[in-house]
PDB file of C-alpha atoms and ligand atoms in Angstrom:
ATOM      1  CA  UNK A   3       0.000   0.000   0.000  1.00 80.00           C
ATOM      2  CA  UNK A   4       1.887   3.452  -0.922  1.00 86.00           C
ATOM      3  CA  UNK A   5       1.834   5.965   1.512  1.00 93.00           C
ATOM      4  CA  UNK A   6       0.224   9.485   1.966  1.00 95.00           C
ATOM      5  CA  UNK A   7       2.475  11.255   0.021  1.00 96.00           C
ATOM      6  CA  UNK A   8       3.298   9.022  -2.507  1.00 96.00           C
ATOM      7  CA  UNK A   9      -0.668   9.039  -3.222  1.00 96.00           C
ATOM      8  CA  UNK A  10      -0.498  12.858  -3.560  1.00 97.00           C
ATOM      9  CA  UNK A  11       2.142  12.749  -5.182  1.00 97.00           C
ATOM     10  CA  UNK A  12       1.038  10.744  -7.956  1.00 97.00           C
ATOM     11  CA  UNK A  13      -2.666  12.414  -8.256  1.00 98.00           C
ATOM     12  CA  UNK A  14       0.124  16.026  -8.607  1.00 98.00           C
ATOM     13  CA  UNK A  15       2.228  14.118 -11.487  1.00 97.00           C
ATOM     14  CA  UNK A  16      -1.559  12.823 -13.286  1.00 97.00           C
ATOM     15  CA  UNK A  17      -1.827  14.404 -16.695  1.00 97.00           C
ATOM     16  CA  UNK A  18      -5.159  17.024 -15.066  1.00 98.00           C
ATOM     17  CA  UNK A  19      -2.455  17.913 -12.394  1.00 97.00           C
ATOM     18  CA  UNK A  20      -0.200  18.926 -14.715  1.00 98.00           C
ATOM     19  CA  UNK A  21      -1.884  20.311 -17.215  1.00 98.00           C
ATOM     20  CA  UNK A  22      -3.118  22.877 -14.660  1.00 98.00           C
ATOM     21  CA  UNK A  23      -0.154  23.189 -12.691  1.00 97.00           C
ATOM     22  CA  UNK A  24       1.554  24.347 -16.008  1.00 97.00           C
ATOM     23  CA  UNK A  25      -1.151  26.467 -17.055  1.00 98.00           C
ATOM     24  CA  UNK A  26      -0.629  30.251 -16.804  1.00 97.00           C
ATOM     25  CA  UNK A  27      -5.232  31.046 -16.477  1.00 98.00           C
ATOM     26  CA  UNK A  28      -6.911  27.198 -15.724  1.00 98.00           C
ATOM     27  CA  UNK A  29      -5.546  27.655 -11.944  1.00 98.00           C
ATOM     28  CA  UNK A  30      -7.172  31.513 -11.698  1.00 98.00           C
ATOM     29  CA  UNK A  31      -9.878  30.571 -13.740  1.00 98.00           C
ATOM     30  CA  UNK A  32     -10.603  27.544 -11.217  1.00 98.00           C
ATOM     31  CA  UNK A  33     -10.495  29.702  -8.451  1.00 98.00           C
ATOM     32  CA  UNK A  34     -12.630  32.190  -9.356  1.00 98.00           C
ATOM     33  CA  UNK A  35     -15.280  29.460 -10.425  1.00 98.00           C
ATOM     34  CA  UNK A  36     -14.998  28.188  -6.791  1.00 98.00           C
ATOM     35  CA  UNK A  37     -15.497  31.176  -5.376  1.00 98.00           C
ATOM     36  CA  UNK A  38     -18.496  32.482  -7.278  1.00 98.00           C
ATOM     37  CA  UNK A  39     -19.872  28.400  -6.674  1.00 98.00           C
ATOM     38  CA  UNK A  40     -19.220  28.535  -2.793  1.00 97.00           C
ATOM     39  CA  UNK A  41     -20.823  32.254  -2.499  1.00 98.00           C
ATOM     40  CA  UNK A  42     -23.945  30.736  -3.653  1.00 98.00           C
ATOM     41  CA  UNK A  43     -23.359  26.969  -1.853  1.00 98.00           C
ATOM     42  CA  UNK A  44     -22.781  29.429   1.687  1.00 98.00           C
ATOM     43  CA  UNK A  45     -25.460  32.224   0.655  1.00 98.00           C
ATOM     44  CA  UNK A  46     -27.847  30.110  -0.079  1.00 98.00           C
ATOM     45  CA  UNK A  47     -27.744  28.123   2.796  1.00 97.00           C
ATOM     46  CA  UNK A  48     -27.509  31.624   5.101  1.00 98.00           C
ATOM     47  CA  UNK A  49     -31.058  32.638   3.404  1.00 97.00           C
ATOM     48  CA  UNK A  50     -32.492  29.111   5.161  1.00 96.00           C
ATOM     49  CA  UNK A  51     -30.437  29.272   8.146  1.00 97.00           C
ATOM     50  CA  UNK A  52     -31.605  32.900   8.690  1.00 97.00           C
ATOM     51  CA  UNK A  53     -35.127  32.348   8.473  1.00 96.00           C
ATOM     52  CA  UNK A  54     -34.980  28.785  10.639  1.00 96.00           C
ATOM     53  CA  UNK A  55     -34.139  31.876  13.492  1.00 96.00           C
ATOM     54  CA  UNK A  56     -36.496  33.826  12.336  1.00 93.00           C
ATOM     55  CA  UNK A  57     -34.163  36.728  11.201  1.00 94.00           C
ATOM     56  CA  UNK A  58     -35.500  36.688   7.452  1.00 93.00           C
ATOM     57  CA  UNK A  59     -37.709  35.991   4.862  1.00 92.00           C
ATOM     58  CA  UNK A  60     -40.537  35.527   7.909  1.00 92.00           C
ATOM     59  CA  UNK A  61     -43.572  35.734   5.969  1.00 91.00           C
ATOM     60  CA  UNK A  62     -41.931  32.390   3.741  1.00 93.00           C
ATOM     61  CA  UNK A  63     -43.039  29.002   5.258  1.00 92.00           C
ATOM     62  CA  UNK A  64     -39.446  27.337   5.488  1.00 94.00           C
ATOM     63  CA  UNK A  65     -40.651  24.310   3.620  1.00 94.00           C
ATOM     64  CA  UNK A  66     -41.313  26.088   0.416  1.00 94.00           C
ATOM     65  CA  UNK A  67     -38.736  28.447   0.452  1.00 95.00           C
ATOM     66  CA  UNK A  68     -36.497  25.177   1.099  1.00 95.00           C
ATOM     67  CA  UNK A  69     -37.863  23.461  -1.586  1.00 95.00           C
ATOM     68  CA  UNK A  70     -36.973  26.808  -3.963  1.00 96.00           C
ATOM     69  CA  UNK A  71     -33.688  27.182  -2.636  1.00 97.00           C
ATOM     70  CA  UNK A  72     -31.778  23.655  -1.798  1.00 96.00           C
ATOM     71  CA  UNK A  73     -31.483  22.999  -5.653  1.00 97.00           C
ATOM     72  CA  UNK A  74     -29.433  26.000  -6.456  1.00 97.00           C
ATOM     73  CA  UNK A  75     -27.648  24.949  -3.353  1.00 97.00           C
ATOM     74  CA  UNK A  76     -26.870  21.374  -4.417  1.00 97.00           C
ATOM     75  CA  UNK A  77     -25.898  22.314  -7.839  1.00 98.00           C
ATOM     76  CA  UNK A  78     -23.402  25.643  -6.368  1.00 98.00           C
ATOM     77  CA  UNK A  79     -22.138  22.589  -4.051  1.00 98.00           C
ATOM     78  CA  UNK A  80     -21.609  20.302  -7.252  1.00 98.00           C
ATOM     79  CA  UNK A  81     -19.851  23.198  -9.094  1.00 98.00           C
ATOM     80  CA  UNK A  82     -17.405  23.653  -5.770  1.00 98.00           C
ATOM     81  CA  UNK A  83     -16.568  19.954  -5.418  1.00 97.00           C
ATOM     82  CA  UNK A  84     -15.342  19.887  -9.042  1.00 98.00           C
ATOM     83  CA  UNK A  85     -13.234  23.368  -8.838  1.00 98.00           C
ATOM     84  CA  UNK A  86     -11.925  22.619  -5.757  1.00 97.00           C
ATOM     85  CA  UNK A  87     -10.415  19.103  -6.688  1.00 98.00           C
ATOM     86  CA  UNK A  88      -9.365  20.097 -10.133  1.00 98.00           C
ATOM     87  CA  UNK A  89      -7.319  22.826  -7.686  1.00 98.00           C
ATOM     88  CA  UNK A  90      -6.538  20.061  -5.388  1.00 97.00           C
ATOM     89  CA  UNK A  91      -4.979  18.237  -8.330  1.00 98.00           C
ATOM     90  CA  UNK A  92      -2.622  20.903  -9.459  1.00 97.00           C
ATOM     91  CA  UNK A  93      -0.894  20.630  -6.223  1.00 97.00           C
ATOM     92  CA  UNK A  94      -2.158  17.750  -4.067  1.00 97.00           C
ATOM     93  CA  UNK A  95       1.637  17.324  -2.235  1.00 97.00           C
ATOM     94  CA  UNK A  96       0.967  20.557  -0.582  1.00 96.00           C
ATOM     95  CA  UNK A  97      -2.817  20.663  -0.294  1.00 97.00           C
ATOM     96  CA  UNK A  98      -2.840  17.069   1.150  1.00 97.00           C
ATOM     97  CA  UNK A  99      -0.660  18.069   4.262  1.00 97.00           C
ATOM     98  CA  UNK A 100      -1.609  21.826   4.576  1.00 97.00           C
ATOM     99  CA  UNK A 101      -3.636  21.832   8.486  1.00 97.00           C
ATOM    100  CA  UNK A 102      -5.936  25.095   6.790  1.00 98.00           C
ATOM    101  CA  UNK A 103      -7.641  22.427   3.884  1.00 97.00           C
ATOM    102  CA  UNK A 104      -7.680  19.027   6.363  1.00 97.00           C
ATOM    103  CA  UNK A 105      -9.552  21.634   9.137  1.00 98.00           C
ATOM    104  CA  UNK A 106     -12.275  22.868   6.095  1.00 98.00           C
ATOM    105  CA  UNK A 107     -12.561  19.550   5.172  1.00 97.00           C
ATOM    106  CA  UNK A 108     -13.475  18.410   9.168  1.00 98.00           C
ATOM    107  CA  UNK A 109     -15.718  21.828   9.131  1.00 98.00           C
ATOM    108  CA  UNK A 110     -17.777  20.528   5.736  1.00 98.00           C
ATOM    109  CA  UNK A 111     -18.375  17.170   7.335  1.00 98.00           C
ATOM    110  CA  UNK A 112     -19.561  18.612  10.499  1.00 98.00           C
ATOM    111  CA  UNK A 113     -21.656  21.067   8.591  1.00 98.00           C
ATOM    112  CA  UNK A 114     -23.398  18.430   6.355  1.00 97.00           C
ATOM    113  CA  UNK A 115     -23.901  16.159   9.429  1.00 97.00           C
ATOM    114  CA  UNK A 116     -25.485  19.019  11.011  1.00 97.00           C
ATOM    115  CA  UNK A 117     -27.958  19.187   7.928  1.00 96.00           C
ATOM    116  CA  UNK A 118     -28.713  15.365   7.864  1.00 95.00           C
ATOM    117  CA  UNK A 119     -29.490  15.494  11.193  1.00 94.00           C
ATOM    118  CA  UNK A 120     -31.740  18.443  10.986  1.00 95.00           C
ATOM    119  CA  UNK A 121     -33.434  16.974   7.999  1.00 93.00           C
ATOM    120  CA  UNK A 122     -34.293  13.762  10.185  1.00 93.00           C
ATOM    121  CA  UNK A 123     -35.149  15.631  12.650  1.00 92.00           C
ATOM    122  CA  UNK A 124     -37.392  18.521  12.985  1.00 92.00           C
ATOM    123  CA  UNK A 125     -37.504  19.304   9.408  1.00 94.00           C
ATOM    124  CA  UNK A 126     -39.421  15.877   9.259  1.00 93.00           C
ATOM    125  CA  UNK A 127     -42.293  17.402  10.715  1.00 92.00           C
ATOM    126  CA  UNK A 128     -41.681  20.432   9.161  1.00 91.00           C
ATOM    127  CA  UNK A 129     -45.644  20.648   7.961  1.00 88.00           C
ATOM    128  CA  UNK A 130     -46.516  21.503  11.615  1.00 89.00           C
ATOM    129  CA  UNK A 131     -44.048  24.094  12.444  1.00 88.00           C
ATOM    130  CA  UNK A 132     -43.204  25.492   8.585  1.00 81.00           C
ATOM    131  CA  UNK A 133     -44.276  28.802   9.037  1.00 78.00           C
ATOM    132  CA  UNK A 134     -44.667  29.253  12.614  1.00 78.00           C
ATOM    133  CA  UNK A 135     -42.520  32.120  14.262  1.00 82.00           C
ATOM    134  CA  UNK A 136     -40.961  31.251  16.883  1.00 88.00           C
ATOM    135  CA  UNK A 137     -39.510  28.410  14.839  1.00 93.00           C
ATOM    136  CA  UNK A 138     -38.866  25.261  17.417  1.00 94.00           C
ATOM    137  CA  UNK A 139     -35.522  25.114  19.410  1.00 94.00           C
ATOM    138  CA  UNK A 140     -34.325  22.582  17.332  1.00 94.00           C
ATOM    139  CA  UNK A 141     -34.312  24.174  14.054  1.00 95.00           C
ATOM    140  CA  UNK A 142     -33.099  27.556  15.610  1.00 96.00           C
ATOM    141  CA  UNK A 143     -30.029  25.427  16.936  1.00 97.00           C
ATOM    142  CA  UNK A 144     -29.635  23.633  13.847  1.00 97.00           C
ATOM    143  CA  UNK A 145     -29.786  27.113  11.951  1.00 97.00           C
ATOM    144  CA  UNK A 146     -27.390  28.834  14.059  1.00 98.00           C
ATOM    145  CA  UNK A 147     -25.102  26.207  13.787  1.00 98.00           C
ATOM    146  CA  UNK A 148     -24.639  26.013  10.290  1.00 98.00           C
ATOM    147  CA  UNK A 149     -24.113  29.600   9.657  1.00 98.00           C
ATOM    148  CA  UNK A 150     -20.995  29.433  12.398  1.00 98.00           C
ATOM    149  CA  UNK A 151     -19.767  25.868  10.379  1.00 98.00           C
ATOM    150  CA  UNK A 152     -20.013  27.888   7.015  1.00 98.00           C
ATOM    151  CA  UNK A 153     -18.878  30.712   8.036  1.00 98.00           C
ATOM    152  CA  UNK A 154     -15.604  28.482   9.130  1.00 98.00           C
ATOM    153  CA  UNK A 155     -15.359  26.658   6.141  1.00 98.00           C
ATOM    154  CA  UNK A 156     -15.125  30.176   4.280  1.00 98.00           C
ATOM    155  CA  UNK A 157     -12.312  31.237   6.848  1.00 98.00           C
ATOM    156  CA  UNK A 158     -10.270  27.948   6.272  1.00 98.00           C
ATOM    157  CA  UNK A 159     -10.720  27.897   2.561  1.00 97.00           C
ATOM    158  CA  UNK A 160      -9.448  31.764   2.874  1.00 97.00           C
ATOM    159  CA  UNK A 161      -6.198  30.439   5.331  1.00 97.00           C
ATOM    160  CA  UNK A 162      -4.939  27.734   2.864  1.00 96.00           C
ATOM    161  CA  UNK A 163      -3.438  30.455   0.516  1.00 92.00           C
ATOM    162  CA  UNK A 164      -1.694  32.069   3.442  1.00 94.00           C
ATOM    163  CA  UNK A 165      -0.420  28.796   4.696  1.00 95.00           C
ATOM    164  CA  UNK A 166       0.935  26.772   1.799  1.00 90.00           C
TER     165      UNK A 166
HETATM  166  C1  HEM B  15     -18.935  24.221  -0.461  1.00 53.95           C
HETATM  167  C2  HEM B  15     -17.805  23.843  -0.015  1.00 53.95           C
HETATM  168  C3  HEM B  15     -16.571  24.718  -0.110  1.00 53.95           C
HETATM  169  C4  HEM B  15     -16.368  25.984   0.362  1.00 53.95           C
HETATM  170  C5  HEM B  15     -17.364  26.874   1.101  1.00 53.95           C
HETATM  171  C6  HEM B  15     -14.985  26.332   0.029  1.00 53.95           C
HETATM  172  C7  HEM B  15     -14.378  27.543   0.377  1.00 53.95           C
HETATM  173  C8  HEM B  15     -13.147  27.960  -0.107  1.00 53.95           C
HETATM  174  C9  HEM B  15     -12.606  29.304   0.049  1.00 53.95           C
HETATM  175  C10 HEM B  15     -13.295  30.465   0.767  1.00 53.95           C
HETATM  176  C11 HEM B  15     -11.409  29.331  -0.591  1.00 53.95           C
HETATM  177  C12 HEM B  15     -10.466  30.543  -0.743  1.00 53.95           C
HETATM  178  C13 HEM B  15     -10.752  31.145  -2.081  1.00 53.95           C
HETATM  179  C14 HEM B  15      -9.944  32.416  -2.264  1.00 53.95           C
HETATM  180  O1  HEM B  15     -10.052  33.292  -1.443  1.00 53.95           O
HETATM  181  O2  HEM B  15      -9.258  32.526  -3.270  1.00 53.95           O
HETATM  182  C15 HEM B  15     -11.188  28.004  -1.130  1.00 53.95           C
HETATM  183  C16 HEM B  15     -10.050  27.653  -1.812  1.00 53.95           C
HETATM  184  C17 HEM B  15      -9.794  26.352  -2.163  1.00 53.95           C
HETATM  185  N1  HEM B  15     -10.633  25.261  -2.039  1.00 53.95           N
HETATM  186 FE1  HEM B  15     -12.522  25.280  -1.371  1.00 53.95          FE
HETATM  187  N2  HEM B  15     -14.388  25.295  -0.634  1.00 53.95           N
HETATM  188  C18 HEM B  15     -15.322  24.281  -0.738  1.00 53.95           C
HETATM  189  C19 HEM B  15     -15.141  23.033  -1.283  1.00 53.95           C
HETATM  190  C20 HEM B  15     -13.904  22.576  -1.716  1.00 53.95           C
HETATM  191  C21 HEM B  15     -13.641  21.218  -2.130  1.00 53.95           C
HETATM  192  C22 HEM B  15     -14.695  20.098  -2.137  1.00 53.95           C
HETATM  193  C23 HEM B  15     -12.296  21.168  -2.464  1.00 53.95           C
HETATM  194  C24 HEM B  15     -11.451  20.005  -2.957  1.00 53.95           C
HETATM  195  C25 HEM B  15     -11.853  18.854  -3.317  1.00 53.95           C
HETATM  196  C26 HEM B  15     -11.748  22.507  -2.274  1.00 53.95           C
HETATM  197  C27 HEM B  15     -10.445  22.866  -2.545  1.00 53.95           C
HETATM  198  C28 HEM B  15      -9.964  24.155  -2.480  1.00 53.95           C
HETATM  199  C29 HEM B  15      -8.624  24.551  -2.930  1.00 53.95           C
HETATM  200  C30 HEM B  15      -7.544  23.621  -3.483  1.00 53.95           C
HETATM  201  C31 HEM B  15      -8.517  25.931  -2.741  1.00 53.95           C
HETATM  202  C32 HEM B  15      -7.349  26.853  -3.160  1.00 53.95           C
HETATM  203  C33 HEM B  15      -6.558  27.297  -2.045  1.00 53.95           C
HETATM  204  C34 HEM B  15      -5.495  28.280  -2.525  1.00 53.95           C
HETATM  205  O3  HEM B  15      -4.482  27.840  -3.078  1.00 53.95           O
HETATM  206  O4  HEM B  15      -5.704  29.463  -2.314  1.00 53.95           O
HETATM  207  N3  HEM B  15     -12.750  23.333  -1.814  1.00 53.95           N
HETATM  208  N4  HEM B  15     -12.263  27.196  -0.831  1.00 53.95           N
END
């Protein structure tokens, strides 16, 4: 079994890695994609996680203006993935061991485990409670919690490029 950084190596040294590596606008142009895809991935989810505490959009019932939003969300979030790797690619032997991308990775795990849990949660009886204000405690905590995990992903995606 090869180790760590023989992996990362190796992914670096793949043709995508190198073609971008070498590239003087796929890297900038990758960047800028991921930043204009995570705006939306993080202000999307804000809209939601701002009216779960009641702080916007109060007169929307949170299950429709779910329904409305979580597409663009999951779509912004498909468009980040694919930036972000393709980035990752061009220079996986630093990425790989650089504490700033392994701690935004931890923060987007706890931040979707947050949402699963929500979404099995209260949101599951989300037709009682969907436009009521006060929303229940649960989906207050489960709002407030994502905007301070996305807000943290955003600061550790910011810290890698200072700490490379
Ligand atoms: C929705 C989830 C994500 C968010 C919110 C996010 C956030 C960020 C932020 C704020 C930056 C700094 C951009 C800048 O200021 O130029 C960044 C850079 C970066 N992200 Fe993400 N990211 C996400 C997903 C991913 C994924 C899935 C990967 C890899 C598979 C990834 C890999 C990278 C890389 C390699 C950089 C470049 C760092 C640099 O050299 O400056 N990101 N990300």
């Amino acid at each position: 079994m090869p180790d760590y950084q023989t992996i990362l190596q190796a992914i670096q040294d793949s043709p995508p890695g190198q073609a971008i590596a070498s590239s003087p606008w796929m890297f900038p142009t990758l960047e800028t994609a991921h930043v204009v895809a995570l705006s939306l991935v993080v202000g999307s989810i804000a809209m939601l996680d701002l009216r779960l505490l009641g702080l916007g959009w109060r007169t929307h019932p949170v299950d429709r203006l779910a329904r409305q939003i979580l597409p663009w969300t999951w779509w912004a979030f498909s468009a980040a993935i694919v930036t972000g790797a393709l980035m990752f690619v061009s220079n996986a032997t630093l990425y790989g061991v650089n504490l700033a991308f392994q701690l935004k990775f931890a923060l987007i795990a706890l931040a979707g485990f947050n949402m699963i849990y929500f979404h099995k949660t209260a949101f599951a009886r989300v037709a009682e409670w969907g436009g009521a204000l006060p929303t229940p405690p649960a989906a207050r905590i489960a709002g407030a919690a994502s905007l301070v995990f996305w807000a943290s992903v955003v600061a550790a995606g910011r810290w890698i490029g200072f700490t490379l």
